[in-house]
């Protein structure tokens, strides 16, 4: 029997503890593990130092190209200081950031509430699919930015308008991914469930849904990206709050430090949101991570 | 590692049944599938009649795409015959049932379930009248039988192909069906592990007394495992001939392949499949 013990197992939770030994890493292995981090830190440091030197050299007017240190200090101040309570319009980054984040979260939340069940239904029922798919494809292929003037007309320069834009931008990736997940559920898993006595409801609940979950997360991930684009455009078009508004105002007042600070902030937000959804995916569907690698 | 004790369950002991009594009776079965887009009904099997007796290990041998899988699906009840009938334990098949279980070529384990939860799945879908403790005991017993004790909490992606299929086998056995259906279960497993798995399967079904319907396209696998081999021709599949394999069991204790009878049976089967195999090699 021992001869047929497969050796490729990654995590055989055997009782005999002597199978597991502590691993002492050599410097080369340590570098392999932490090297990428160190490289990134060094890389970025050099990048910002070069930026600083270049900006200080005066080759480009600081109205267009601020120093890195100026940008960072504007960012830090803007994030740590809030506008006084009686101010009409805030000039501080944090207030605009919170406004934008709130818009995005509400818009994407609504897109999930509507989009996930819609995608699941479209994948699960041929009738629902037939009825909805022309509209989904039509709206998904229309650049949502083209709808911004329409919604300004309907809703004015309000948060409602911006939420609507985010909602529409995020909705279709979510619907289409959930729909595709249901459609591509592995036939052999469904056959296995049937053989072992599952009825339609059990197949849907115990096979199709878990199989589709990572697809839904991928859809939400795409939705967040599209939603961010949507909210910035909606805010640039009109309104008196949000990071998009702050960018236009920084441009109007020749405040390049503020503008670059907001741009950097957008990069950071986008990256951290993607990272969070990736972690969520790895946590919910570890098997998929493995399959992709 | 110690060999787990054989399971104390002999189908022959259950009242009213005898070894050798027919459990699967297929009469003039024609079955296939619909291709909606092309508006075609594709016949996979034509006019198959086959009687399989209690405790027998029957191998369906044929080239790829000859409809063997469709036949086993018809026995399992996930597809129904267009013409003819299939009876299992005296009752016509109208759908899947707990008296039949299947082992799949691509394992068909739910990737989001642990090994243990995969074994629990059949008990969740069908009510077998077992308490939770009884189900737990069953799962533990069958995981031990396939030598996977200690891997209860592992996920399928953490296991090798051979181990995954042992989970598949344990899942099929855990509900203690009278009929075990196996659709090329070892086709995706490397050659050395495959031999070990074959001997495992023989040992297990000798202990449990199950009736087995086993699909393969390997002549050697068919002879080493089967009591009878039904040779099926290319699509639409028909049974060309049923060959008896009178080799003593357990076959994996000695080198069964070097016995003269083995060579004789192999030659006979090769004669039957030669034409099919060659036409397959030249494409259709």
Coordinates of C-alpha atoms in Angstrom, one line a residue:
Chain A
X1 CA 0.0 0.0 0.0
X2 CA 2.8 2.4 0.9
X3 CA 4.2 2.1 -2.6
X4 CA 1.1 3.8 -4.1
X5 CA 1.2 6.8 -1.8
X6 CA 1.2 9.7 -4.2
X7 CA 4.0 12.1 -3.4
X8 CA 2.8 15.3 -5.1
X9 CA 0.5 16.3 -2.3
X10 CA 1.0 19.8 -1.1
X11 CA -0.6 19.7 2.2
X12 CA -1.0 16.2 3.5
X13 CA -2.2 16.8 7.1
X14 CA -0.5 13.7 8.5
X15 CA -0.4 13.1 12.1
X16 CA 3.3 12.1 12.1
X17 CA 5.0 15.4 12.8
X18 CA 8.5 14.3 11.7
X19 CA 7.3 14.7 8.1
X20 CA 7.4 18.4 8.6
X21 CA 10.8 20.1 9.3
X22 CA 11.5 23.7 9.8
X23 CA 13.0 25.4 6.8
X24 CA 16.0 27.7 7.3
X25 CA 16.4 30.1 4.3
X26 CA 19.8 30.9 2.8
X27 CA 20.5 34.5 1.9
X28 CA 19.8 33.7 -1.8
X29 CA 16.4 32.3 -0.9
X30 CA 15.6 35.2 1.3
X31 CA 16.4 37.5 -1.6
X32 CA 14.1 35.4 -3.8
X33 CA 11.3 35.9 -1.3
X34 CA 11.7 39.6 -0.3
X35 CA 13.8 40.8 -3.3
X36 CA 10.8 42.0 -5.4
X37 CA 9.6 44.1 -2.5
X38 CA 13.1 45.7 -1.9
X39 CA 13.5 46.3 -5.6
X40 CA 10.1 48.0 -5.8
X41 CA 10.9 50.3 -2.9
X42 CA 14.3 51.2 -4.3
X43 CA 12.9 51.7 -7.7
X44 CA 10.2 54.1 -6.6
X45 CA 12.6 56.0 -4.3
X46 CA 15.0 56.6 -7.2
X47 CA 12.1 57.5 -9.4
X48 CA 10.9 60.2 -7.0
X49 CA 14.4 61.5 -6.4
X50 CA 15.0 61.9 -10.1
X51 CA 11.6 63.6 -10.4
X52 CA 12.6 66.0 -7.6
X53 CA 15.9 66.8 -9.2
X54 CA 14.4 67.3 -12.6
X55 CA 11.6 69.6 -11.3
X56 CA 14.2 71.6 -9.3
X57 CA 16.4 72.1 -12.3
X58 CA 13.7 74.4 -13.7
X59 CA 13.7 72.9 -17.2
X60 CA 9.9 72.8 -17.0
X61 CA 7.8 75.5 -15.4
X62 CA 6.6 74.4 -11.9
X63 CA 3.1 75.5 -12.9
X64 CA 3.0 72.4 -15.1
X65 CA 5.4 70.1 -13.3
X66 CA 5.7 70.4 -9.5
X67 CA 8.4 68.9 -7.3
X68 CA 7.8 65.5 -5.9
X69 CA 8.2 66.8 -2.3
X70 CA 5.7 69.6 -3.0
X71 CA 3.2 67.0 -4.3
X72 CA 3.7 64.7 -1.3
X73 CA 3.3 67.5 1.2
X74 CA 0.1 68.8 -0.5
X75 CA -1.2 65.3 -0.5
X76 CA -0.4 64.8 3.2
X77 CA -1.9 68.1 4.2
X78 CA -4.9 67.6 2.1
X79 CA -5.6 64.2 3.6
X80 CA -5.0 65.2 7.2
X81 CA -6.9 68.5 7.3
X82 CA -10.6 68.8 6.8
X83 CA -12.4 72.0 5.8
X84 CA -13.9 74.1 8.6
X85 CA -17.5 73.2 9.2
X86 CA -18.9 76.5 7.9
X87 CA -17.0 76.4 4.6
X88 CA -19.2 76.3 1.5
X89 CA -16.7 74.5 -0.8
X90 CA -13.8 72.6 0.7
X91 CA -10.4 72.8 -0.7
X92 CA -9.1 69.8 1.2
X93 CA -8.4 66.5 -0.6
X94 CA -9.9 64.4 2.2
X95 CA -13.4 65.9 1.8
X96 CA -13.5 65.3 -1.9
X97 CA -12.0 61.9 -1.5
X98 CA -14.7 60.8 0.9
X99 CA -17.4 62.2 -1.4
X100 CA -16.0 60.3 -4.4
X101 CA -15.5 57.1 -2.4
X102 CA -19.1 57.4 -1.2
X103 CA -20.4 57.8 -4.7
X104 CA -18.4 54.9 -6.0
X105 CA -19.4 52.6 -3.1
X106 CA -23.1 53.4 -3.5
X107 CA -23.0 53.0 -7.3
X108 CA -21.2 49.7 -7.2
X109 CA -23.3 48.4 -4.4
X110 CA -26.4 49.1 -6.4
X111 CA -24.8 47.6 -9.5
X112 CA -24.1 44.4 -7.5
X113 CA -27.6 44.3 -6.0
X114 CA -29.1 44.5 -9.5
X115 CA -26.4 43.0 -11.6
X116 CA -25.6 39.7 -9.8
X117 CA -29.2 38.4 -9.7
X118 CA -29.7 39.6 -13.2
X119 CA -26.7 37.8 -14.6
X120 CA -27.5 34.6 -12.6
X121 CA -31.1 34.7 -14.0
X122 CA -29.9 35.2 -17.5
X123 CA -27.5 32.3 -17.2
X124 CA -30.1 30.1 -15.6
X125 CA -33.1 30.7 -17.8
X126 CA -33.2 30.7 -21.5
X127 CA -36.3 32.9 -21.6
X128 CA -34.8 35.6 -19.3
X129 CA -31.7 35.4 -21.4
X130 CA -33.6 35.9 -24.7
X131 CA -35.5 38.8 -23.3
X132 CA -32.7 40.7 -21.7
X133 CA -29.6 40.0 -23.8
X134 CA -30.3 42.5 -26.6
X135 CA -30.6 45.3 -24.0
X136 CA -27.5 44.2 -22.1
X137 CA -25.4 44.0 -25.2
X138 CA -26.7 47.3 -26.5
X139 CA -26.0 49.2 -23.3
X140 CA -22.8 47.3 -22.6
X141 CA -21.4 48.3 -26.0
X142 CA -22.5 52.0 -25.7
X143 CA -19.7 54.1 -24.2
X144 CA -21.3 55.1 -20.9
X145 CA -19.6 58.5 -21.0
X146 CA -21.9 59.4 -23.9
X147 CA -24.8 59.1 -21.4
X148 CA -23.4 61.7 -19.0
X149 CA -25.0 64.8 -20.6
X150 CA -28.3 62.9 -20.6
X151 CA -28.2 62.2 -16.9
X152 CA -27.1 65.8 -16.2
X153 CA -30.2 66.8 -18.0
X154 CA -32.3 64.5 -15.9
X155 CA -30.7 64.8 -12.5
X156 CA -28.6 67.9 -12.6
X157 CA -25.1 68.2 -11.1
X158 CA -26.0 66.0 -8.1
X159 CA -24.7 63.0 -6.4
X160 CA -27.6 61.1 -7.9
X161 CA -26.3 61.8 -11.4
X162 CA -22.8 60.6 -10.4
X163 CA -24.1 57.5 -8.7
X164 CA -26.2 56.7 -11.8
X165 CA -23.1 57.0 -14.0
X166 CA -21.1 54.7 -11.7
X167 CA -24.0 52.3 -11.5
X168 CA -24.3 52.0 -15.3
X169 CA -20.6 51.8 -15.8
X170 CA -20.2 48.9 -13.2
X171 CA -23.4 47.1 -14.0
X172 CA -22.6 45.4 -17.3
X173 CA -19.2 43.8 -16.4
X174 CA -21.0 42.4 -13.4
X175 CA -24.0 41.1 -15.3
X176 CA -21.9 39.7 -18.2
X177 CA -19.5 37.9 -15.9
X178 CA -22.2 36.3 -13.7
X179 CA -24.0 35.3 -16.9
X180 CA -20.9 33.7 -18.4
X181 CA -20.1 32.0 -15.1
X182 CA -23.4 30.2 -15.1
X183 CA -23.1 29.3 -18.8
X184 CA -19.6 27.8 -18.5
X185 CA -20.3 25.7 -15.4
X186 CA -18.5 22.5 -16.1
X187 CA -20.8 19.9 -17.5
X188 CA -19.2 17.0 -15.7
X189 CA -19.8 18.6 -12.3
X190 CA -23.5 19.0 -13.2
X191 CA -23.6 15.4 -14.4
X192 CA -22.0 14.3 -11.1
X193 CA -24.5 16.2 -9.1
X194 CA -27.4 14.6 -11.1
X195 CA -26.0 11.1 -10.7
X196 CA -25.9 11.6 -7.0
X197 CA -29.5 12.7 -6.9
X198 CA -29.5 16.5 -7.1
X199 CA -32.7 18.2 -8.3
X200 CA -32.7 21.4 -10.3
X201 CA -32.6 23.6 -7.3
X202 CA -29.8 21.7 -5.6
X203 CA -27.8 21.8 -8.9
X204 CA -28.2 25.5 -9.1
X205 CA -27.4 26.1 -5.4
X206 CA -24.6 23.6 -4.9
X207 CA -22.9 23.5 -8.3
X208 CA -23.7 26.5 -10.4
X209 CA -23.5 29.2 -7.7
X210 CA -20.2 28.2 -6.2
X211 CA -18.8 27.7 -9.7
X212 CA -19.9 31.2 -10.7
X213 CA -18.7 33.0 -7.5
X214 CA -15.2 33.7 -8.8
X215 CA -16.7 35.0 -12.1
X216 CA -18.8 37.4 -10.1
X217 CA -15.8 38.7 -8.2
X218 CA -14.0 39.2 -11.4
X219 CA -17.0 41.1 -12.7
X220 CA -17.1 43.3 -9.6
X221 CA -13.4 43.9 -10.0
X222 CA -13.9 45.2 -13.6
X223 CA -16.9 47.1 -12.4
X224 CA -14.8 49.0 -9.9
X225 CA -12.4 50.0 -12.6
X226 CA -15.1 51.2 -14.9
X227 CA -17.0 52.9 -12.0
X228 CA -13.9 54.9 -11.1
X229 CA -13.6 56.1 -14.6
X230 CA -17.3 56.9 -14.6
X231 CA -17.2 58.9 -11.4
X232 CA -14.2 61.0 -12.3
X233 CA -15.7 61.9 -15.7
X234 CA -19.1 62.7 -14.1
X235 CA -17.3 65.0 -11.6
X236 CA -15.2 66.7 -14.3
X237 CA -18.4 67.3 -16.3
X238 CA -20.1 69.1 -13.5
X239 CA -20.6 69.3 -9.8
X240 CA -18.8 71.0 -6.9
X241 CA -17.5 68.0 -5.0
X242 CA -15.3 65.0 -5.7
X243 CA -11.8 64.3 -6.9
X244 CA -12.7 64.9 -10.5
X245 CA -14.0 68.3 -9.5
X246 CA -10.7 68.9 -7.6
X247 CA -8.6 68.1 -10.6
X248 CA -10.5 70.7 -12.8
X249 CA -10.2 73.2 -10.0
X250 CA -6.5 72.6 -9.5
X251 CA -6.1 73.1 -13.3
X252 CA -8.1 76.3 -13.2
X253 CA -6.0 77.7 -10.4
X254 CA -2.7 76.5 -11.8
X255 CA -2.2 74.5 -8.7
X256 CA 0.0 71.7 -10.2
X257 CA 0.9 70.3 -6.8
X258 CA -2.7 69.6 -6.0
X259 CA -3.4 68.2 -9.4
X260 CA -0.5 65.7 -9.2
X261 CA -1.5 64.8 -5.7
X262 CA -5.0 63.9 -6.8
X263 CA -3.7 61.9 -9.7
X264 CA -1.4 59.9 -7.4
X265 CA -4.2 59.4 -5.0
X266 CA -6.4 58.0 -7.9
X267 CA -3.6 55.5 -8.8
X268 CA -3.4 54.4 -5.1
X269 CA -7.2 54.0 -4.8
X270 CA -7.4 52.0 -7.9
X271 CA -4.5 49.7 -7.0
X272 CA -5.7 49.1 -3.5
X273 CA -9.3 48.3 -4.7
X274 CA -7.9 45.8 -7.2
X275 CA -5.7 44.3 -4.5
X276 CA -8.7 43.9 -2.2
X277 CA -10.8 42.1 -4.7
X278 CA -7.9 39.8 -5.6
X279 CA -7.5 38.9 -2.0
X280 CA -11.3 38.4 -1.7
X281 CA -11.1 36.1 -4.7
X282 CA -8.2 34.1 -3.3
X283 CA -10.0 33.8 0.0
X284 CA -13.4 32.7 -1.5
X285 CA -12.1 30.6 -4.4
X286 CA -8.6 29.3 -3.6
X287 CA -9.0 26.4 -6.2
X288 CA -9.2 28.9 -9.0
X289 CA -5.9 30.7 -8.1
X290 CA -4.3 27.3 -8.3
X291 CA -5.9 26.5 -11.6
X292 CA -4.7 29.7 -13.2
X293 CA -1.1 29.3 -12.0
Chain B
X1 CA 0.6 1.5 5.8
X2 CA -1.8 -1.2 6.8
X3 CA -4.4 -2.3 4.5
X4 CA -7.8 -1.3 5.8
X5 CA -9.9 -4.3 6.8
X6 CA -12.4 -5.4 4.1
X7 CA -15.8 -4.0 4.6
X8 CA -18.3 -6.4 6.1
X9 CA -21.0 -6.1 3.6
X10 CA -21.9 -8.8 1.1
X11 CA -24.6 -7.9 -1.3
X12 CA -25.3 -11.7 -1.7
X13 CA -26.4 -11.8 1.9
X14 CA -29.2 -9.4 1.5
X15 CA -32.6 -11.2 1.5
X16 CA -34.2 -12.2 -1.8
X17 CA -31.2 -11.8 -3.9
X18 CA -28.7 -14.3 -5.2
X19 CA -25.3 -14.0 -6.9
X20 CA -25.9 -14.3 -10.6
X21 CA -29.3 -12.8 -10.6
X22 CA -29.6 -10.2 -13.3
X23 CA -29.5 -6.6 -11.9
X24 CA -29.1 -4.6 -15.1
X25 CA -31.2 -5.7 -18.1
X26 CA -30.9 -3.5 -21.2
X27 CA -33.3 -4.5 -24.0
X28 CA -32.8 -3.2 -27.5
X29 CA -31.6 0.2 -26.3
X30 CA -31.2 2.9 -28.8
X31 CA -30.0 6.2 -27.4
X32 CA -28.2 9.4 -28.5
X33 CA -28.4 13.1 -28.1
X34 CA -30.0 16.0 -29.9
X35 CA -27.9 18.6 -31.7
X36 CA -30.4 21.5 -31.6
X37 CA -28.3 23.9 -33.7
X38 CA -27.9 21.4 -36.5
X39 CA -31.4 20.0 -36.1
X40 CA -30.1 16.5 -35.8
X41 CA -30.6 13.6 -33.6
X42 CA -27.4 11.8 -33.3
X43 CA -27.7 8.1 -32.5
X44 CA -24.8 7.1 -30.2
X45 CA -25.9 3.5 -29.6
X46 CA -28.2 1.3 -31.6
X47 CA -30.1 -1.7 -30.5
X48 CA -28.0 -2.7 -27.5
X49 CA -29.1 -5.7 -25.4
X50 CA -27.1 -6.7 -22.4
X51 CA -27.8 -8.5 -19.2
X52 CA -25.5 -7.9 -16.2
X53 CA -25.7 -10.1 -13.2
X54 CA -25.2 -9.5 -9.6
X55 CA -21.6 -9.1 -8.5
X56 CA -20.3 -9.1 -12.0
X57 CA -17.6 -6.9 -13.3
X58 CA -18.5 -6.0 -16.9
X59 CA -16.2 -3.9 -19.0
X60 CA -17.5 -2.0 -22.0
X61 CA -14.6 -1.8 -24.5
X62 CA -14.6 0.3 -27.6
X63 CA -13.0 3.2 -29.5
X64 CA -13.5 6.8 -28.5
X65 CA -16.8 8.2 -29.5
X66 CA -18.5 4.8 -29.8
X67 CA -21.2 5.7 -27.3
X68 CA -20.0 3.8 -24.3
X69 CA -20.4 6.8 -22.1
X70 CA -24.0 7.3 -23.4
X71 CA -24.8 3.8 -22.4
X72 CA -23.4 4.2 -18.9
X73 CA -25.3 7.5 -18.6
X74 CA -28.5 5.7 -19.6
X75 CA -27.9 3.1 -16.9
X76 CA -27.3 5.9 -14.4
X77 CA -30.5 7.6 -15.5
X78 CA -29.2 11.0 -16.5
X79 CA -30.2 10.3 -20.1
X80 CA -33.1 8.1 -21.1
X81 CA -33.3 5.6 -23.9
X82 CA -35.1 6.7 -27.1
X83 CA -36.1 3.1 -27.8
X84 CA -36.0 -0.1 -25.8
X85 CA -35.7 -0.2 -22.0
X86 CA -33.2 -0.5 -19.2
X87 CA -34.2 -2.2 -16.0
X88 CA -32.2 -2.0 -12.8
X89 CA -33.0 -4.3 -9.9
X90 CA -36.3 -5.2 -11.7
X91 CA -37.6 -1.6 -12.1
X92 CA -37.3 0.5 -15.3
X93 CA -34.8 3.4 -15.0
X94 CA -36.6 6.7 -15.0
X95 CA -33.8 8.8 -13.4
X96 CA -30.8 8.6 -11.1
X97 CA -31.2 6.7 -7.9
X98 CA -29.1 5.8 -4.8
X99 CA -28.7 2.2 -6.0
X100 CA -26.3 3.5 -8.7
X101 CA -23.2 5.6 -8.4
X102 CA -20.6 6.8 -10.9
X103 CA -16.9 7.4 -11.1
X104 CA -16.0 10.0 -13.7
X105 CA -13.0 10.3 -16.0
X106 CA -12.2 13.9 -15.0
X107 CA -13.0 13.1 -11.3
X108 CA -15.9 15.6 -11.2
X109 CA -15.0 16.6 -7.7
X110 CA -16.5 19.9 -6.5
X111 CA -13.3 22.1 -6.3
X112 CA -14.8 24.3 -3.5
X113 CA -15.5 21.3 -1.2
X114 CA -12.9 19.5 0.9
X115 CA -12.4 15.8 0.4
X116 CA -14.8 15.1 3.2
X117 CA -17.4 17.5 2.0
X118 CA -17.2 15.9 -1.5
X119 CA -18.0 12.6 0.1
X120 CA -20.9 14.1 2.0
X121 CA -22.5 15.5 -1.2
X122 CA -24.5 12.4 -2.2
X123 CA -25.9 12.2 1.3
X124 CA -27.0 15.8 1.1
X125 CA -28.8 15.4 -2.3
X126 CA -30.7 12.2 -1.5
X127 CA -32.3 11.1 1.7
X128 CA -30.9 7.7 2.6
X129 CA -32.4 7.7 6.0
X130 CA -29.0 7.9 7.8
X131 CA -28.2 10.0 10.9
X132 CA -25.4 12.5 10.8
X133 CA -23.2 10.2 12.9
X134 CA -23.8 7.3 10.5
X135 CA -22.9 9.5 7.5
X136 CA -19.7 10.6 9.3
X137 CA -18.8 7.0 10.0
X138 CA -19.4 6.0 6.4
X139 CA -17.2 8.9 5.2
X140 CA -14.4 7.9 7.5
X141 CA -14.7 4.3 6.6
X142 CA -14.6 4.8 2.9
X143 CA -11.8 7.3 3.1
X144 CA -9.8 4.7 5.0
X145 CA -10.7 2.1 2.4
X146 CA -9.2 4.2 -0.4
X147 CA -6.2 5.1 1.8
X148 CA -6.9 8.8 2.2
X149 CA -7.2 9.0 5.9
X150 CA -5.6 12.3 7.0
X151 CA -6.7 14.1 3.9
X152 CA -10.3 14.9 5.0
X153 CA -9.7 18.7 5.1
X154 CA -7.7 18.9 1.8
X155 CA -9.1 20.5 -1.3
X156 CA -9.0 18.6 -4.6
X157 CA -6.5 21.0 -6.1
X158 CA -4.1 20.0 -3.4
X159 CA -4.2 16.3 -4.5
X160 CA -2.5 14.4 -7.3
X161 CA -4.6 12.8 -10.1
X162 CA -4.5 9.4 -8.5
X163 CA -5.6 10.7 -5.1
X164 CA -8.4 12.7 -6.7
X165 CA -9.7 9.6 -8.4
X166 CA -9.6 7.7 -5.1
X167 CA -11.8 10.5 -3.7
X168 CA -14.1 9.9 -6.6
X169 CA -14.2 6.2 -5.9
X170 CA -14.8 6.8 -2.2
X171 CA -17.6 9.2 -3.0
X172 CA -19.3 6.6 -5.3
X173 CA -18.9 3.8 -2.7
X174 CA -19.9 5.8 0.3
X175 CA -23.7 5.6 -0.4
X176 CA -23.2 1.8 -0.8
X177 CA -24.9 1.5 -4.1
X178 CA -25.4 -2.0 -5.6
X179 CA -24.1 -0.8 -8.9
X180 CA -20.9 1.0 -9.5
X181 CA -20.6 2.8 -12.9
X182 CA -17.1 3.9 -14.0
X183 CA -16.5 6.0 -17.0
X184 CA -12.8 5.6 -18.0
X185 CA -11.9 6.4 -14.4
X186 CA -8.1 5.8 -14.9
X187 CA -7.7 7.3 -18.4
X188 CA -6.2 10.5 -17.1
X189 CA -3.9 8.9 -14.6
X190 CA -0.2 8.1 -15.2
X191 CA 0.6 4.5 -16.1
X192 CA 2.2 3.4 -12.8
X193 CA -0.5 4.9 -10.6
X194 CA -3.1 3.4 -12.9
X195 CA -1.9 -0.2 -12.3
X196 CA -2.0 0.5 -8.5
X197 CA -5.5 2.0 -8.9
X198 CA -6.7 -1.0 -10.9
X199 CA -5.6 -3.4 -8.2
X200 CA -7.2 -1.2 -5.6
X201 CA -10.5 -1.2 -7.4
X202 CA -10.4 -5.0 -7.7
X203 CA -9.7 -5.4 -4.0
X204 CA -12.5 -3.0 -3.1
X205 CA -15.2 -4.6 -5.3
X206 CA -14.1 -8.0 -4.2
X207 CA -14.7 -6.9 -0.6
X208 CA -18.0 -5.1 -1.3
X209 CA -19.5 -7.4 -3.8
X210 CA -20.7 -4.6 -6.0
X211 CA -21.8 -5.0 -9.6
X212 CA -19.5 -2.9 -11.8
X213 CA -19.9 -1.5 -15.2
X214 CA -16.6 -0.2 -16.3
X215 CA -15.8 1.7 -19.5
X216 CA -12.3 1.7 -21.0
X217 CA -10.6 1.9 -24.4
X218 CA -7.6 0.0 -23.1
X219 CA -7.6 -3.7 -24.0
X220 CA -5.3 -4.6 -21.1
X221 CA -7.3 -2.7 -18.6
X222 CA -10.4 -4.5 -19.8
X223 CA -8.8 -8.0 -19.4
X224 CA -7.2 -7.4 -16.1
X225 CA -10.4 -6.1 -14.5
X226 CA -13.4 -7.6 -16.3
X227 CA -15.3 -10.8 -15.7
X228 CA -16.9 -10.2 -19.1
X229 CA -15.9 -7.7 -21.8
X230 CA -18.6 -6.3 -24.2
X231 CA -16.7 -5.1 -27.3
X232 CA -18.5 -2.2 -28.9
X233 CA -18.1 -1.0 -32.4
X234 CA -17.7 2.5 -33.7
X235 CA -20.6 4.9 -33.9
X236 CA -23.5 4.1 -33.9
X237 CA -22.3 1.7 -31.2
X238 CA -23.4 -1.9 -31.2
X239 CA -22.2 -4.8 -29.2
X240 CA -19.9 -6.9 -31.4
X241 CA -19.4 -9.7 -29.0
X242 CA -19.3 -10.4 -25.3
X243 CA -16.0 -12.1 -24.3
X244 CA -15.7 -14.1 -21.0
X245 CA -12.5 -13.6 -19.0
X246 CA -11.9 -16.8 -17.0
X247 CA -8.9 -15.6 -15.1
X248 CA -8.7 -16.2 -11.3
X249 CA -9.0 -13.4 -8.9
X250 CA -7.3 -11.5 -7.3
X251 CA -5.5 -10.9 -10.6
X252 CA -3.0 -8.4 -9.3
X253 CA -1.3 -10.8 -6.8
X254 CA 0.6 -12.4 -9.6
X255 CA 1.6 -11.2 -13.0
X256 CA -1.6 -11.9 -14.7
X257 CA -0.4 -10.6 -18.0
X258 CA 2.2 -13.3 -18.5
X259 CA -0.4 -16.1 -18.3
X260 CA -1.1 -18.0 -21.5
X261 CA -4.9 -17.5 -21.1
X262 CA -4.3 -13.8 -20.9
X263 CA -2.5 -13.8 -24.3
X264 CA -5.3 -15.9 -25.8
X265 CA -8.0 -13.5 -24.7
X266 CA -6.0 -10.5 -25.7
X267 CA -5.5 -11.9 -29.2
X268 CA -9.2 -12.6 -29.5
X269 CA -10.2 -9.1 -28.5
X270 CA -7.6 -7.6 -30.7
X271 CA -9.2 -9.5 -33.6
X272 CA -12.5 -7.9 -32.7
X273 CA -11.3 -4.4 -32.4
X274 CA -8.5 -4.4 -35.0
X275 CA -10.7 -3.2 -37.9
X276 CA -12.2 -0.4 -35.7
X277 CA -8.9 0.7 -34.3
X278 CA -7.3 0.9 -37.8
X279 CA -10.2 2.8 -39.3
X280 CA -9.9 5.2 -36.4
X281 CA -6.2 5.8 -37.0
X282 CA -6.9 6.7 -40.6
X283 CA -9.6 9.2 -39.5
X284 CA -13.2 9.2 -40.3

